Amino acid sequence: MNPSSPDHHLCSDHCGENPTVWDLPHVPLGLKREWLDLETRRHFLGQGVKALGWAGLATLLGRSAPKLLANAPILGAPTMLPHYAPKAKRAIYLFMAGSPSQIETWDDKPALADLFDKDLPESVRGGQTLTGMTASQTRFPIAPSVYKFARQGKAGRFVSELFPYTAKVSDELCVIKSLYTDAINHEPAILQLTTGNMFPGKPSIGSWLSYGLGAMNAELPTFVVMTSKMPHRTNVQALSNRLWSSGFLSPEHAAVALRSGSDPVLYLNNPKGVSSDVRRAMIDGVNDLNRQLFERVGDPEINARISQYEMAFRMQTSVPELTDFSKEPQSTWDLYGPKAKEPGTFAYNCLMARRLAERGVRFTQIFLRSWDQHSRLPTNIKLMAEDSDQPTYALITDLKRRGLLDDTVVIWGGEFGRTVYSQGTLTADNYGRDHHPRCFSMWMAGGGVKPGISFGETDEFSYNIVKNPMHIRDLHATILHLFGLDHNKLSFKFQGLDQKLTGVLPSKVINDLLA
Amino acid sequence: MTSWLNASFSGLSRAAAGRQAVAVIVSVARRHGDRRRPYALFALLAAGALAVSARGEDTFFAQRVAPIFEQKCVACHGEKKQKGKLRLDSFAQLMRGGEGGGVVKAGAPKASELFIRVTMDPEDEDFMPADSKPPLTPDEVKVLELWIAAGASETTSLAAIKGAPALAARKAPVAALAPDWHPRAAQIAQFEKSTGLRLVPRSAVPTDGLVLRTASAPTRCDDAALAQLAPLADLVVEAELARTKITDVGLVSLATFSNLCALDLTRTAVTSGGLGTLVPLQKLESINLTSTEVDDTGVARLKQLPALRKTWVFGTRVSTVAEDPAAAK
């Protein structure tokens, strides 16, 4: 009956007269735990045993109550202890949605210059299915990067001239050039990166961390998401909350999306004329009603609702303090640049991410869209880089000087790569690139990641991986590892499977990336 | 009859349905001993024949072979589980073999079931370790090969077998950072309740110590709360005290946290004078003084801390901040 080893797979109708909540099928384990927790507290310590909606289980629970009680964790408490001592306490994930081209950013291919407008050999493509956007092209002309790379930092890494600021922290970065993914279109590819699965409905990385490790600061959400204003808009993908949902995990593990503007969390402020006391009384009243409903129907989702109300109330004080940048010293503005004062910009969000990290928020994900350069890539990628380069550098520098980088892992990247051949007409200064799942680059920094290295290699066309291929699953396994979690053990029983962020296909921690 | 049939079927859950009929026949054969590999005996004889050149710890088996089994095989072939009726947690057990008889043929790695299993195509369902568990590294395979080729003995000395790949820089056995906290769980709960602060185990390893976590309510953490922590002080390896109300008075309590490795004093009222009291912290590796009033004299006092590797002084009065903030140590 230990909740951490629920190896009872009995159906309730096989349990004779004594099923316990653990034996009920089709109910997520976490919900069972919560149910049990409230059940035991309320009915055994409180008014005693009562018959309940769930087949009179309370009566039956009496049998094993003390044992169950000992095992039932408190609501919101972590599901487990890290399997080993963590290196990272928090992560900040800079999600470059739309996917920046690896060829202009981190996968330097100087030799391509000689192959300008030559056809990409058929053998390199190897019969790959292309997207509808380029499948009908008669030619696949090679488009070298118009941006040059130069050696930077002590490690002498080649960094693109698109990133003059990030170049200054090049020695902090661990650049992975050999990531690959299964999806060739944005929505499934973004989902696969954020939740480990192309299909909606799975918990996001941040939700898994919240579920596994709990909160460091109970006054703020464990998982926060921000979307950023775009410096320009072309081919912008919609972002929806399924990218940061808790899936089958309890809803309290979903991200809270911080909005830009005066109302960072919607409906958090009291309506005009409603004082905090009145608000408190109202929440107490609603919670009471919810509890009564819970007693009647026993649906654990109701408890999640109650805890959301409580979190919202706590955020009424914690969020204004969080979003009040007035006490930031001038050095902050010098570092992040003037745009950091404008709510909703990427720069502002990076500064917010540092403030969230300081306050113990485990997982912050910032989306910056409009990297999807099917055409006019040279112009548009520059706009994107100009918008994000300084804040990215600032975030790393700021975390580092405040002693936070050691236990905060920063992750940068899009959802797939882009093709070496031009989509549409290729000229000396203009081209586009189509989606390319076979290889792409990302970087990580801090939080126990080995600084200053590059991992993996692609062929001369940045088309196929020739060394150290790393699937998204391996990235996920490695991120969890940094948090002290074994990706095979962080699981949740749902629909008959021990569901994991890394799914059922083989995945591994990439030890070469660890400091 | 049915029971062993079931057993063989379930043991073959990875086999394709079409192969099951064959498999049953094989297991009948195995039951009758026809396919038992008879060479375990040879191995034992061979081992006995070799001069007892070394004992216990200095042997190639103890130093190089057993650790591989321990790490990669014993989870399924040990005291708790004996998959294929095989145990690999001691030399004697290994030589006893498994379901199919002996698994090591002294002098002949390529004819040893154990070696065959770890070198076959990993996609093969007979490949070991089973269930896509981390496979042996090429070095580990080499060690097994050399050992079996040299006679698969328990007593051959480490030095006697040449050419074994160097040990990957073995991680020193992780030393306990703090005493096991479990016996004091009640006291810990009591402290958490009375102060509203948290004492969080760093990991499932009970001797990895506790983190003093204050992020939910930093202002509830003051000098008095730290003083209350005295009976548990040796359990705390990390103190997250950023934005708390602690002052130099609290540092006096902290000086008794004998196992403290990491101390975050960001944005607290501690002063250079107070830092001197931290000198007894022999294990302190990092201290964060960001946004405090500390100056050069405080940092100078910290020089006496033998284990200290990292000091953060951004936003303080310390004058020796590196030029490039990113390079601050």
Short mmCIF file of C-alpha atoms in Angstrom, two decimals, chain B residues 5 24 27 61 63 86-87 106 141 144 152 161 186 207 232 256 260 282 301 305 326:
data_model
loop_
_atom_site.label_atom_id
_atom_site.label_comp_id
_atom_site.label_asym_id
_atom_site.label_seq_id
_atom_site.Cartn_x
_atom_site.Cartn_y
_atom_site.Cartn_z
CA LEU B 5 4.69 -23.97 -18.83
CA VAL B 24 8.66 -24.35 -24.97
CA SER B 27 12.72 -25.33 -22.10
CA PHE B 61 38.04 -10.35 -10.08
CA GLN B 63 38.82 -5.06 -8.46
CA LEU B 86 21.51 -16.68 -12.44
CA ARG B 87 23.21 -14.71 -9.70
CA ALA B 106 37.52 -20.50 -18.55
CA VAL B 141 33.59 -5.86 -22.26
CA LEU B 144 35.48 -9.48 -19.02
CA ALA B 152 38.24 -16.80 -15.06
CA ILE B 161 46.32 -9.77 -16.18
CA ALA B 186 10.23 14.40 14.38
CA THR B 207 23.35 11.37 4.24
CA LEU B 232 19.74 20.04 13.93
CA THR B 256 27.98 25.82 14.55
CA LEU B 260 27.52 23.59 5.94
CA GLN B 282 35.62 23.98 7.67
CA ARG B 301 38.25 37.38 6.87
CA LEU B 305 37.97 29.24 5.36
CA ALA B 326 30.61 37.76 -16.18
#
